[in-house]
Amino acid sequence: QQQVKQSPQSLIVQKGGISIINCAYENTAFDYFPWYQQFPGKGPALLIAIRPDVSEKKEGRFTISFNKSAKQFSLHIMDSQPGDSATYFCAASTIYNQGGKLIFGQGTELSVKP
Amino acid sequence: DTGVSQDPRHKITKRGQNVTFRCDPISEHNRLYWYRQTLGQGPEFLTYFQNEAQLEKSRLLSDRFSAERPKGSFSTLEIQRTEQGDSAMYLCASSSTGRENTIYFGEGSWLTVV
């Protein structure tokens, strides 16, 4: 019940295209859903996050869509750029319990071709 | 605010030796987390502290692993009698309590056990 399942494992997108990464969770107590971006040899960096009281959040080219009833959320990267090539992790936590520890998905390796 | 700092960044050790990693969190953060990440996987939660109290330990944290945060500031993660399976990146992260408890990660400490 603590798992977060992420797909696809890898994704190749042309420059200017839309990258879509999906995640599903089981624990209905989760109330915070961040996406992290990780470059090789670096630690994960927060990209964007959403709480279950909204269905969508947009920051620049990055949008999270959230479907509470389906227990799914996704990251959309509009106008994908070669600099977006990285590994993306979805995560989930319960803000007010268990110290807000994050449970991560397995990651999606994104490659944006010029 | 210099972010989460980890030391050393890389460590190669022989099987059976002990290793210790240090983490300095963001100064005003009272929560500190340790995660482990292997190639191609998402970070896995190991343990977290709130101030100096260690509040949760994952079953992944065997008896050979010990973490401390003696004064509620920096933390150490010690691995005794290292095994080849301990080879991974050890990530430290920190956050504040409250609604906006974004978790910030350090660059990680790479451990290779030979």
mmCIF file with all atom_site columns, C-alpha atoms in Angstrom:
data_model
loop_
_atom_site.group_PDB
_atom_site.id
_atom_site.type_symbol
_atom_site.label_atom_id
_atom_site.label_alt_id
_atom_site.label_comp_id
_atom_site.label_asym_id
_atom_site.label_entity_id
_atom_site.label_seq_id
_atom_site.pdbx_PDB_ins_code
_atom_site.Cartn_x
_atom_site.Cartn_y
_atom_site.Cartn_z
_atom_site.occupancy
_atom_site.B_iso_or_equiv
_atom_site.pdbx_formal_charge
_atom_site.auth_seq_id
_atom_site.auth_comp_id
_atom_site.auth_asym_id
_atom_site.auth_atom_id
_atom_site.pdbx_PDB_model_num
ATOM 1   C CA . GLN A 1 1   ? 0.000   0.000  0.000   1.00 0.00 ? 1   GLN A CA 1
ATOM 2   C CA . GLN A 1 2   ? 3.034   2.221  0.322   1.00 0.00 ? 2   GLN A CA 1
ATOM 3   C CA . GLN A 1 3   ? 4.083   1.798  -3.292  1.00 0.00 ? 3   GLN A CA 1
ATOM 4   C CA . VAL A 1 4   ? 4.126   4.400  -6.020  1.00 0.00 ? 4   VAL A CA 1
ATOM 5   C CA . LYS A 1 5   ? 4.216   2.936  -9.515  1.00 0.00 ? 5   LYS A CA 1
ATOM 6   C CA . GLN A 1 6   ? 5.697   4.999  -12.320 1.00 0.00 ? 6   GLN A CA 1
ATOM 7   C CA . SER A 1 7   ? 5.644   4.575  -16.087 1.00 0.00 ? 7   SER A CA 1
ATOM 8   C CA . PRO A 1 8   ? 7.185   4.530  -18.593 1.00 0.00 ? 8   PRO A CA 1
ATOM 9   C CA . GLN A 1 9   ? 10.648  3.474  -17.509 1.00 0.00 ? 9   GLN A CA 1
ATOM 10  C CA . SER A 1 10  ? 12.176  5.430  -20.376 1.00 0.00 ? 10  SER A CA 1
ATOM 11  C CA . LEU A 1 11  ? 10.902  7.993  -22.820 1.00 0.00 ? 11  LEU A CA 1
ATOM 12  C CA . ILE A 1 12  ? 12.308  9.524  -26.000 1.00 0.00 ? 12  ILE A CA 1
ATOM 13  C CA . VAL A 1 13  ? 10.744  12.750 -27.230 1.00 0.00 ? 13  VAL A CA 1
ATOM 14  C CA . GLN A 1 14  ? 11.610  15.118 -30.044 1.00 0.00 ? 14  GLN A CA 1
ATOM 15  C CA . LYS A 1 15  ? 12.513  18.691 -29.200 1.00 0.00 ? 15  LYS A CA 1
ATOM 16  C CA . GLY A 1 16  ? 9.349   20.729 -28.921 1.00 0.00 ? 16  GLY A CA 1
ATOM 17  C CA . GLY A 1 17  ? 7.197   17.715 -28.168 1.00 0.00 ? 17  GLY A CA 1
ATOM 18  C CA . ILE A 1 18  ? 5.212   16.863 -25.030 1.00 0.00 ? 18  ILE A CA 1
ATOM 19  C CA . SER A 1 19  ? 6.654   14.462 -22.471 1.00 0.00 ? 19  SER A CA 1
ATOM 20  C CA . ILE A 1 20  ? 4.123   12.631 -20.303 1.00 0.00 ? 20  ILE A CA 1
ATOM 21  C CA . ILE A 1 21  ? 5.024   10.535 -17.267 1.00 0.00 ? 21  ILE A CA 1
ATOM 22  C CA . ASN A 1 22  ? 2.427   8.735  -15.184 1.00 0.00 ? 22  ASN A CA 1
ATOM 23  C CA . CYS A 1 23  ? 2.262   7.584  -11.582 1.00 0.00 ? 23  CYS A CA 1
ATOM 24  C CA . ALA A 1 24  ? -0.253  5.610  -9.560  1.00 0.00 ? 24  ALA A CA 1
ATOM 25  C CA . TYR A 1 25  ? -0.521  5.139  -5.817  1.00 0.00 ? 25  TYR A CA 1
ATOM 26  C CA . GLU A 1 26  ? -2.541  2.994  -3.444  1.00 0.00 ? 26  GLU A CA 1
ATOM 27  C CA . ASN A 1 27  ? -2.387  4.707  -0.080  1.00 0.00 ? 27  ASN A CA 1
ATOM 28  C CA . THR A 1 28  ? -5.295  7.139  0.149   1.00 0.00 ? 28  THR A CA 1
ATOM 29  C CA . ALA A 1 29  ? -3.600  8.836  3.102   1.00 0.00 ? 29  ALA A CA 1
ATOM 30  C CA . PHE A 1 30  ? -1.032  10.384 0.776   1.00 0.00 ? 30  PHE A CA 1
ATOM 31  C CA . ASP A 1 31  ? -1.640  14.115 0.569   1.00 0.00 ? 31  ASP A CA 1
ATOM 32  C CA . TYR A 1 32  ? 1.432   15.529 -1.128  1.00 0.00 ? 32  TYR A CA 1
ATOM 33  C CA . PHE A 1 33  ? 2.672   14.565 -4.579  1.00 0.00 ? 33  PHE A CA 1
ATOM 34  C CA . PRO A 1 34  ? 5.967   16.075 -5.776  1.00 0.00 ? 34  PRO A CA 1
ATOM 35  C CA . TRP A 1 35  ? 7.991   15.448 -8.893  1.00 0.00 ? 35  TRP A CA 1
ATOM 36  C CA . TYR A 1 36  ? 11.769  15.465 -8.715  1.00 0.00 ? 36  TYR A CA 1
ATOM 37  C CA . GLN A 1 37  ? 14.295  15.871 -11.519 1.00 0.00 ? 37  GLN A CA 1
ATOM 38  C CA . GLN A 1 38  ? 17.676  14.201 -11.250 1.00 0.00 ? 38  GLN A CA 1
ATOM 39  C CA . PHE A 1 39  ? 20.715  14.656 -13.463 1.00 0.00 ? 39  PHE A CA 1
ATOM 40  C CA . PRO A 1 40  ? 23.509  12.042 -13.488 1.00 0.00 ? 40  PRO A CA 1
ATOM 41  C CA . GLY A 1 41  ? 25.696  12.271 -10.403 1.00 0.00 ? 41  GLY A CA 1
ATOM 42  C CA . LYS A 1 42  ? 23.407  14.787 -8.724  1.00 0.00 ? 42  LYS A CA 1
ATOM 43  C CA . GLY A 1 43  ? 20.785  14.625 -6.034  1.00 0.00 ? 43  GLY A CA 1
ATOM 44  C CA . PRO A 1 44  ? 17.076  14.902 -6.877  1.00 0.00 ? 44  PRO A CA 1
ATOM 45  C CA . ALA A 1 45  ? 15.753  18.454 -7.176  1.00 0.00 ? 45  ALA A CA 1
ATOM 46  C CA . LEU A 1 46  ? 12.117  19.412 -6.650  1.00 0.00 ? 46  LEU A CA 1
ATOM 47  C CA . LEU A 1 47  ? 10.422  20.349 -9.904  1.00 0.00 ? 47  LEU A CA 1
ATOM 48  C CA . ILE A 1 48  ? 6.767   20.827 -9.019  1.00 0.00 ? 48  ILE A CA 1
ATOM 49  C CA . ALA A 1 49  ? 4.332   19.481 -6.435  1.00 0.00 ? 49  ALA A CA 1
ATOM 50  C CA . ILE A 1 50  ? 0.576   19.192 -5.967  1.00 0.00 ? 50  ILE A CA 1
ATOM 51  C CA . ARG A 1 51  ? -1.854  18.528 -3.145  1.00 0.00 ? 51  ARG A CA 1
ATOM 52  C CA . PRO A 1 52  ? -5.074  16.521 -3.658  1.00 0.00 ? 52  PRO A CA 1
ATOM 53  C CA . ASP A 1 53  ? -7.376  19.522 -3.269  1.00 0.00 ? 53  ASP A CA 1
ATOM 54  C CA . VAL A 1 54  ? -6.568  20.647 -6.836  1.00 0.00 ? 54  VAL A CA 1
ATOM 55  C CA . SER A 1 55  ? -6.711  18.709 -10.097 1.00 0.00 ? 55  SER A CA 1
ATOM 56  C CA . GLU A 1 56  ? -3.988  20.558 -11.950 1.00 0.00 ? 56  GLU A CA 1
ATOM 57  C CA . LYS A 1 57  ? -0.980  22.749 -11.247 1.00 0.00 ? 57  LYS A CA 1
ATOM 58  C CA . LYS A 1 58  ? 1.124   24.494 -13.838 1.00 0.00 ? 58  LYS A CA 1
ATOM 59  C CA . GLU A 1 59  ? 4.536   26.076 -13.484 1.00 0.00 ? 59  GLU A CA 1
ATOM 60  C CA . GLY A 1 60  ? 6.055   27.246 -16.727 1.00 0.00 ? 60  GLY A CA 1
ATOM 61  C CA . ARG A 1 61  ? 6.362   24.300 -19.103 1.00 0.00 ? 61  ARG A CA 1
ATOM 62  C CA . PHE A 1 62  ? 5.616   21.786 -16.339 1.00 0.00 ? 62  PHE A CA 1
ATOM 63  C CA . THR A 1 63  ? 2.095   20.679 -15.409 1.00 0.00 ? 63  THR A CA 1
ATOM 64  C CA . ILE A 1 64  ? 0.882   18.120 -12.880 1.00 0.00 ? 64  ILE A CA 1
ATOM 65  C CA . SER A 1 65  ? -2.517  16.561 -13.492 1.00 0.00 ? 65  SER A CA 1
ATOM 66  C CA . PHE A 1 66  ? -4.087  14.815 -10.514 1.00 0.00 ? 66  PHE A CA 1
ATOM 67  C CA . ASN A 1 67  ? -6.985  12.345 -10.495 1.00 0.00 ? 67  ASN A CA 1
ATOM 68  C CA . LYS A 1 68  ? -7.918  11.598 -6.900  1.00 0.00 ? 68  LYS A CA 1
ATOM 69  C CA . SER A 1 69  ? -10.606 9.010  -7.694  1.00 0.00 ? 69  SER A CA 1
ATOM 70  C CA . ALA A 1 70  ? -8.256  7.033  -9.915  1.00 0.00 ? 70  ALA A CA 1
ATOM 71  C CA . LYS A 1 71  ? -5.325  7.563  -7.530  1.00 0.00 ? 71  LYS A CA 1
ATOM 72  C CA . GLN A 1 72  ? -3.163  8.688  -10.408 1.00 0.00 ? 72  GLN A CA 1
ATOM 73  C CA . PHE A 1 73  ? -1.118  11.750 -11.238 1.00 0.00 ? 73  PHE A CA 1
ATOM 74  C CA . SER A 1 74  ? 1.019   12.706 -14.170 1.00 0.00 ? 74  SER A CA 1
ATOM 75  C CA . LEU A 1 75  ? 3.713   15.151 -15.231 1.00 0.00 ? 75  LEU A CA 1
ATOM 76  C CA . HIS A 1 76  ? 3.454   16.909 -18.572 1.00 0.00 ? 76  HIS A CA 1
ATOM 77  C CA . ILE A 1 77  ? 6.471   18.731 -19.979 1.00 0.00 ? 77  ILE A CA 1
ATOM 78  C CA . MET A 1 78  ? 5.437   21.036 -22.774 1.00 0.00 ? 78  MET A CA 1
ATOM 79  C CA . ASP A 1 79  ? 7.854   22.135 -25.517 1.00 0.00 ? 79  ASP A CA 1
ATOM 80  C CA . SER A 1 80  ? 10.420  19.606 -24.306 1.00 0.00 ? 80  SER A CA 1
ATOM 81  C CA . GLN A 1 81  ? 14.038  20.713 -24.648 1.00 0.00 ? 81  GLN A CA 1
ATOM 82  C CA . PRO A 1 82  ? 17.314  18.754 -24.754 1.00 0.00 ? 82  PRO A CA 1
ATOM 83  C CA . GLY A 1 83  ? 18.155  20.318 -21.391 1.00 0.00 ? 83  GLY A CA 1
ATOM 84  C CA . ASP A 1 84  ? 15.151  18.484 -19.922 1.00 0.00 ? 84  ASP A CA 1
ATOM 85  C CA . SER A 1 85  ? 16.933  15.178 -20.524 1.00 0.00 ? 85  SER A CA 1
ATOM 86  C CA . ALA A 1 86  ? 17.158  13.687 -17.035 1.00 0.00 ? 86  ALA A CA 1
ATOM 87  C CA . THR A 1 87  ? 15.532  11.111 -14.800 1.00 0.00 ? 87  THR A CA 1
ATOM 88  C CA . TYR A 1 88  ? 12.193  12.108 -13.321 1.00 0.00 ? 88  TYR A CA 1
ATOM 89  C CA . PHE A 1 89  ? 10.762  10.661 -10.139 1.00 0.00 ? 89  PHE A CA 1
ATOM 90  C CA . CYS A 1 90  ? 7.256   10.994 -8.823  1.00 0.00 ? 90  CYS A CA 1
ATOM 91  C CA . ALA A 1 91  ? 6.781   10.690 -5.093  1.00 0.00 ? 91  ALA A CA 1
ATOM 92  C CA . ALA A 1 92  ? 4.095   10.760 -2.460  1.00 0.00 ? 92  ALA A CA 1
ATOM 93  C CA . SER A 1 93  ? 3.919   11.457 1.236   1.00 0.00 ? 93  SER A CA 1
ATOM 94  C CA . THR A 1 94  ? 1.616   12.243 4.109   1.00 0.00 ? 94  THR A CA 1
ATOM 95  C CA . ILE A 1 95  ? 2.524   15.708 5.229   1.00 0.00 ? 95  ILE A CA 1
ATOM 96  C CA . TYR A 1 96  ? 1.394   15.424 8.819   1.00 0.00 ? 96  TYR A CA 1
ATOM 97  C CA . ASN A 1 97  ? 2.326   11.807 9.478   1.00 0.00 ? 97  ASN A CA 1
ATOM 98  C CA . GLN A 1 98  ? 5.496   9.768  9.296   1.00 0.00 ? 98  GLN A CA 1
ATOM 99  C CA . GLY A 1 99  ? 7.562   12.930 9.121   1.00 0.00 ? 99  GLY A CA 1
ATOM 100 C CA . GLY A 1 100 ? 6.461   13.645 5.576   1.00 0.00 ? 100 GLY A CA 1
ATOM 101 C CA . LYS A 1 101 ? 8.840   10.981 4.277   1.00 0.00 ? 101 LYS A CA 1
ATOM 102 C CA . LEU A 1 102 ? 8.683   10.545 0.533   1.00 0.00 ? 102 LEU A CA 1
ATOM 103 C CA . ILE A 1 103 ? 7.889   7.269  -1.216  1.00 0.00 ? 103 ILE A CA 1
ATOM 104 C CA . PHE A 1 104 ? 9.392   7.398  -4.701  1.00 0.00 ? 104 PHE A CA 1
ATOM 105 C CA . GLY A 1 105 ? 8.423   5.810  -7.968  1.00 0.00 ? 105 GLY A CA 1
ATOM 106 C CA . GLN A 1 106 ? 10.967  3.844  -9.963  1.00 0.00 ? 106 GLN A CA 1
ATOM 107 C CA . GLY A 1 107 ? 11.909  6.769  -12.203 1.00 0.00 ? 107 GLY A CA 1
ATOM 108 C CA . THR A 1 108 ? 11.590  7.665  -15.880 1.00 0.00 ? 108 THR A CA 1
ATOM 109 C CA . GLU A 1 109 ? 14.667  8.374  -17.953 1.00 0.00 ? 109 GLU A CA 1
ATOM 110 C CA . LEU A 1 110 ? 13.727  11.118 -20.407 1.00 0.00 ? 110 LEU A CA 1
ATOM 111 C CA . SER A 1 111 ? 15.763  11.815 -23.515 1.00 0.00 ? 111 SER A CA 1
ATOM 112 C CA . VAL A 1 112 ? 14.843  14.813 -25.655 1.00 0.00 ? 112 VAL A CA 1
ATOM 113 C CA . LYS A 1 113 ? 16.300  14.580 -29.136 1.00 0.00 ? 113 LYS A CA 1
ATOM 114 C CA . PRO A 1 114 ? 17.279  17.819 -30.932 1.00 0.00 ? 114 PRO A CA 1
ATOM 115 C CA . ASP B 2 1   ? 21.546  29.090 2.766   1.00 0.00 ? 1   ASP B CA 1
ATOM 116 C CA . THR B 2 2   ? 23.992  26.789 1.044   1.00 0.00 ? 2   THR B CA 1
ATOM 117 C CA . GLY B 2 3   ? 21.678  23.809 0.678   1.00 0.00 ? 3   GLY B CA 1
ATOM 118 C CA . VAL B 2 4   ? 22.158  20.300 2.022   1.00 0.00 ? 4   VAL B CA 1
ATOM 119 C CA . SER B 2 5   ? 25.823  19.383 2.164   1.00 0.00 ? 5   SER B CA 1
ATOM 120 C CA . GLN B 2 6   ? 27.176  15.827 2.170   1.00 0.00 ? 6   GLN B CA 1
ATOM 121 C CA . ASP B 2 7   ? 30.685  14.546 2.751   1.00 0.00 ? 7   ASP B CA 1
ATOM 122 C CA . PRO B 2 8   ? 32.480  12.686 1.318   1.00 0.00 ? 8   PRO B CA 1
ATOM 123 C CA . ARG B 2 9   ? 30.994  12.736 -2.165  1.00 0.00 ? 9   ARG B CA 1
ATOM 124 C CA . HIS B 2 10  ? 32.694  9.489  -3.096  1.00 0.00 ? 10  HIS B CA 1
ATOM 125 C CA . LYS B 2 11  ? 34.063  6.654  -1.003  1.00 0.00 ? 11  LYS B CA 1
ATOM 126 C CA . ILE B 2 12  ? 35.684  3.412  -2.116  1.00 0.00 ? 12  ILE B CA 1
ATOM 127 C CA . THR B 2 13  ? 36.183  0.905  0.641   1.00 0.00 ? 13  THR B CA 1
ATOM 128 C CA . LYS B 2 14  ? 37.099  -2.714 1.033   1.00 0.00 ? 14  LYS B CA 1
ATOM 129 C CA . ARG B 2 15  ? 34.481  -5.194 2.123   1.00 0.00 ? 15  ARG B CA 1
ATOM 130 C CA . GLY B 2 16  ? 34.385  -5.468 5.888   1.00 0.00 ? 16  GLY B CA 1
ATOM 131 C CA . GLN B 2 17  ? 35.537  -1.920 6.571   1.00 0.00 ? 17  GLN B CA 1
ATOM 132 C CA . ASN B 2 18  ? 33.431  0.708  8.317   1.00 0.00 ? 18  ASN B CA 1
ATOM 133 C CA . VAL B 2 19  ? 32.423  3.937  6.613   1.00 0.00 ? 19  VAL B CA 1
ATOM 134 C CA . THR B 2 20  ? 30.800  7.112  7.869   1.00 0.00 ? 20  THR B CA 1
ATOM 135 C CA . PHE B 2 21  ? 28.964  9.786  5.915   1.00 0.00 ? 21  PHE B CA 1
ATOM 136 C CA . ARG B 2 22  ? 28.173  13.256 7.170   1.00 0.00 ? 22  ARG B CA 1
ATOM 137 C CA . CYS B 2 23  ? 25.232  15.466 6.304   1.00 0.00 ? 23  CYS B CA 1
ATOM 138 C CA . ASP B 2 24  ? 24.759  19.136 7.069   1.00 0.00 ? 24  ASP B CA 1
ATOM 139 C CA . PRO B 2 25  ? 21.131  20.119 6.465   1.00 0.00 ? 25  PRO B CA 1
ATOM 140 C CA . ILE B 2 26  ? 19.753  23.522 5.561   1.00 0.00 ? 26  ILE B CA 1
ATOM 141 C CA . SER B 2 27  ? 20.245  25.513 8.732   1.00 0.00 ? 27  SER B CA 1
ATOM 142 C CA . GLU B 2 28  ? 16.652  26.201 9.727   1.00 0.00 ? 28  GLU B CA 1
ATOM 143 C CA . HIS B 2 29  ? 15.393  22.713 8.906   1.00 0.00 ? 29  HIS B CA 1
ATOM 144 C CA . ASN B 2 30  ? 14.518  20.481 11.849  1.00 0.00 ? 30  ASN B CA 1
ATOM 145 C CA . ARG B 2 31  ? 13.812  17.321 9.856   1.00 0.00 ? 31  ARG B CA 1
ATOM 146 C CA . LEU B 2 32  ? 16.611  15.293 8.326   1.00 0.00 ? 32  LEU B CA 1
ATOM 147 C CA . TYR B 2 33  ? 16.247  12.196 6.168   1.00 0.00 ? 33  TYR B CA 1
ATOM 148 C CA . TRP B 2 34  ? 18.573  9.518  4.830   1.00 0.00 ? 34  TRP B CA 1
ATOM 149 C CA . TYR B 2 35  ? 17.788  7.692  1.614   1.00 0.00 ? 35  TYR B CA 1
ATOM 150 C CA . ARG B 2 36  ? 19.638  5.092  -0.426  1.00 0.00 ? 36  ARG B CA 1
ATOM 151 C CA . GLN B 2 37  ? 19.592  5.004  -4.207  1.00 0.00 ? 37  GLN B CA 1
ATOM 152 C CA . THR B 2 38  ? 20.959  2.327  -6.500  1.00 0.00 ? 38  THR B CA 1
ATOM 153 C CA . LEU B 2 39  ? 21.422  2.691  -10.247 1.00 0.00 ? 39  LEU B CA 1
ATOM 154 C CA . GLY B 2 40  ? 18.150  2.802  -12.129 1.00 0.00 ? 40  GLY B CA 1
ATOM 155 C CA . GLN B 2 41  ? 16.021  2.970  -8.992  1.00 0.00 ? 41  GLN B CA 1
ATOM 156 C CA . GLY B 2 42  ? 14.246  5.647  -7.047  1.00 0.00 ? 42  GLY B CA 1
ATOM 157 C CA . PRO B 2 43  ? 15.546  6.722  -3.644  1.00 0.00 ? 43  PRO B CA 1
ATOM 158 C CA . GLU B 2 44  ? 14.538  4.396  -0.817  1.00 0.00 ? 44  GLU B CA 1
ATOM 159 C CA . PHE B 2 45  ? 13.803  5.782  2.628   1.00 0.00 ? 45  PHE B CA 1
ATOM 160 C CA . LEU B 2 46  ? 16.172  4.681  5.388   1.00 0.00 ? 46  LEU B CA 1
ATOM 161 C CA . THR B 2 47  ? 15.477  6.867  8.411   1.00 0.00 ? 47  THR B CA 1
ATOM 162 C CA . TYR B 2 48  ? 14.516  10.339 9.564   1.00 0.00 ? 48  TYR B CA 1
ATOM 163 C CA . PHE B 2 49  ? 15.130  12.653 12.473  1.00 0.00 ? 49  PHE B CA 1
ATOM 164 C CA . GLN B 2 50  ? 13.111  15.459 13.895  1.00 0.00 ? 50  GLN B CA 1
ATOM 165 C CA . ASN B 2 51  ? 15.598  17.589 15.750  1.00 0.00 ? 51  ASN B CA 1
ATOM 166 C CA . GLU B 2 52  ? 17.834  15.060 17.524  1.00 0.00 ? 52  GLU B CA 1
ATOM 167 C CA . ALA B 2 53  ? 15.209  12.309 17.796  1.00 0.00 ? 53  ALA B CA 1
ATOM 168 C CA . GLN B 2 54  ? 15.310  9.434  15.336  1.00 0.00 ? 54  GLN B CA 1
ATOM 169 C CA . LEU B 2 55  ? 11.611  8.862  14.752  1.00 0.00 ? 55  LEU B CA 1
ATOM 170 C CA . GLU B 2 56  ? 11.509  6.165  12.105  1.00 0.00 ? 56  GLU B CA 1
ATOM 171 C CA . LYS B 2 57  ? 13.822  3.517  10.708  1.00 0.00 ? 57  LYS B CA 1
ATOM 172 C CA . SER B 2 58  ? 13.144  1.460  7.608   1.00 0.00 ? 58  SER B CA 1
ATOM 173 C CA . ARG B 2 59  ? 13.559  -2.302 7.645   1.00 0.00 ? 59  ARG B CA 1
ATOM 174 C CA . LEU B 2 60  ? 16.238  -1.608 5.025   1.00 0.00 ? 60  LEU B CA 1
ATOM 175 C CA . LEU B 2 61  ? 18.370  -0.214 7.843   1.00 0.00 ? 61  LEU B CA 1
ATOM 176 C CA . SER B 2 62  ? 20.044  -3.378 9.098   1.00 0.00 ? 62  SER B CA 1
ATOM 177 C CA . ASP B 2 63  ? 21.922  -3.639 12.380  1.00 0.00 ? 63  ASP B CA 1
ATOM 178 C CA . ARG B 2 64  ? 25.101  -2.682 10.542  1.00 0.00 ? 64  ARG B CA 1
ATOM 179 C CA . PHE B 2 65  ? 23.682  0.766  9.837   1.00 0.00 ? 65  PHE B CA 1
ATOM 180 C CA . SER B 2 66  ? 23.443  3.469  12.451  1.00 0.00 ? 66  SER B CA 1
ATOM 181 C CA . ALA B 2 67  ? 22.494  7.104  12.129  1.00 0.00 ? 67  ALA B CA 1
ATOM 182 C CA . GLU B 2 68  ? 22.844  9.900  14.626  1.00 0.00 ? 68  GLU B CA 1
ATOM 183 C CA . ARG B 2 69  ? 21.966  13.551 14.871  1.00 0.00 ? 69  ARG B CA 1
ATOM 184 C CA . PRO B 2 70  ? 23.447  14.429 18.254  1.00 0.00 ? 70  PRO B CA 1
ATOM 185 C CA . LYS B 2 71  ? 22.609  18.102 18.525  1.00 0.00 ? 71  LYS B CA 1
ATOM 186 C CA . GLY B 2 72  ? 19.783  18.328 16.056  1.00 0.00 ? 72  GLY B CA 1
ATOM 187 C CA . SER B 2 73  ? 22.062  19.836 13.431  1.00 0.00 ? 73  SER B CA 1
ATOM 188 C CA . PHE B 2 74  ? 24.380  17.661 11.328  1.00 0.00 ? 74  PHE B CA 1
ATOM 189 C CA . SER B 2 75  ? 23.884  13.922 11.032  1.00 0.00 ? 75  SER B CA 1
ATOM 190 C CA . THR B 2 76  ? 26.130  10.930 10.453  1.00 0.00 ? 76  THR B CA 1
ATOM 191 C CA . LEU B 2 77  ? 25.337  7.603  8.831   1.00 0.00 ? 77  LEU B CA 1
ATOM 192 C CA . GLU B 2 78  ? 27.729  4.795  9.689   1.00 0.00 ? 78  GLU B CA 1
ATOM 193 C CA . ILE B 2 79  ? 27.877  1.457  7.938   1.00 0.00 ? 79  ILE B CA 1
ATOM 194 C CA . GLN B 2 80  ? 29.799  -1.229 9.764   1.00 0.00 ? 80  GLN B CA 1
ATOM 195 C CA . ARG B 2 81  ? 31.346  -4.297 8.145   1.00 0.00 ? 81  ARG B CA 1
ATOM 196 C CA . THR B 2 82  ? 30.460  -3.112 4.663   1.00 0.00 ? 82  THR B CA 1
ATOM 197 C CA . GLU B 2 83  ? 29.226  -5.604 2.080   1.00 0.00 ? 83  GLU B CA 1
ATOM 198 C CA . GLN B 2 84  ? 29.208  -5.314 -1.698  1.00 0.00 ? 84  GLN B CA 1
ATOM 199 C CA . GLY B 2 85  ? 25.443  -4.929 -1.583  1.00 0.00 ? 85  GLY B CA 1
ATOM 200 C CA . ASP B 2 86  ? 25.914  -1.677 0.318   1.00 0.00 ? 86  ASP B CA 1
ATOM 201 C CA . SER B 2 87  ? 27.293  -0.042 -2.825  1.00 0.00 ? 87  SER B CA 1
ATOM 202 C CA . ALA B 2 88  ? 24.872  2.781  -3.586  1.00 0.00 ? 88  ALA B CA 1
ATOM 203 C CA . MET B 2 89  ? 24.394  6.503  -3.364  1.00 0.00 ? 89  MET B CA 1
ATOM 204 C CA . TYR B 2 90  ? 23.400  7.670  0.094   1.00 0.00 ? 90  TYR B CA 1
ATOM 205 C CA . LEU B 2 91  ? 21.264  10.762 -0.059  1.00 0.00 ? 91  LEU B CA 1
ATOM 206 C CA . CYS B 2 92  ? 20.597  13.147 2.774   1.00 0.00 ? 92  CYS B CA 1
ATOM 207 C CA . ALA B 2 93  ? 17.645  15.516 2.717   1.00 0.00 ? 93  ALA B CA 1
ATOM 208 C CA . SER B 2 94  ? 16.113  18.061 5.024   1.00 0.00 ? 94  SER B CA 1
ATOM 209 C CA . SER B 2 95  ? 12.877  19.936 5.522   1.00 0.00 ? 95  SER B CA 1
ATOM 210 C CA . SER B 2 96  ? 11.025  22.083 7.985   1.00 0.00 ? 96  SER B CA 1
ATOM 211 C CA . THR B 2 97  ? 7.800   21.044 9.671   1.00 0.00 ? 97  THR B CA 1
ATOM 212 C CA . GLY B 2 98  ? 4.525   22.590 8.662   1.00 0.00 ? 98  GLY B CA 1
ATOM 213 C CA . ARG B 2 99  ? 2.475   22.748 5.517   1.00 0.00 ? 99  ARG B CA 1
ATOM 214 C CA . GLU B 2 100 ? 5.253   23.844 3.180   1.00 0.00 ? 100 GLU B CA 1
ATOM 215 C CA . ASN B 2 101 ? 7.681   21.112 4.059   1.00 0.00 ? 101 ASN B CA 1
ATOM 216 C CA . THR B 2 102 ? 9.524   20.805 0.778   1.00 0.00 ? 102 THR B CA 1
ATOM 217 C CA . ILE B 2 103 ? 12.217  18.183 1.094   1.00 0.00 ? 103 ILE B CA 1
ATOM 218 C CA . TYR B 2 104 ? 15.573  19.304 -0.288  1.00 0.00 ? 104 TYR B CA 1
ATOM 219 C CA . PHE B 2 105 ? 18.209  16.757 -1.195  1.00 0.00 ? 105 PHE B CA 1
ATOM 220 C CA . GLY B 2 106 ? 21.952  16.927 -1.088  1.00 0.00 ? 106 GLY B CA 1
ATOM 221 C CA . GLU B 2 107 ? 24.217  15.789 -3.907  1.00 0.00 ? 107 GLU B CA 1
ATOM 222 C CA . GLY B 2 108 ? 24.665  12.375 -2.339  1.00 0.00 ? 108 GLY B CA 1
ATOM 223 C CA . SER B 2 109 ? 27.585  10.271 -1.180  1.00 0.00 ? 109 SER B CA 1
ATOM 224 C CA . TRP B 2 110 ? 28.581  7.490  -3.538  1.00 0.00 ? 110 TRP B CA 1
ATOM 225 C CA . LEU B 2 111 ? 29.792  4.316  -1.834  1.00 0.00 ? 111 LEU B CA 1
ATOM 226 C CA . THR B 2 112 ? 31.618  1.577  -3.706  1.00 0.00 ? 112 THR B CA 1
ATOM 227 C CA . VAL B 2 113 ? 32.489  -1.553 -1.755  1.00 0.00 ? 113 VAL B CA 1
ATOM 228 C CA . VAL B 2 114 ? 35.166  -3.671 -3.424  1.00 0.00 ? 114 VAL B CA 1
#
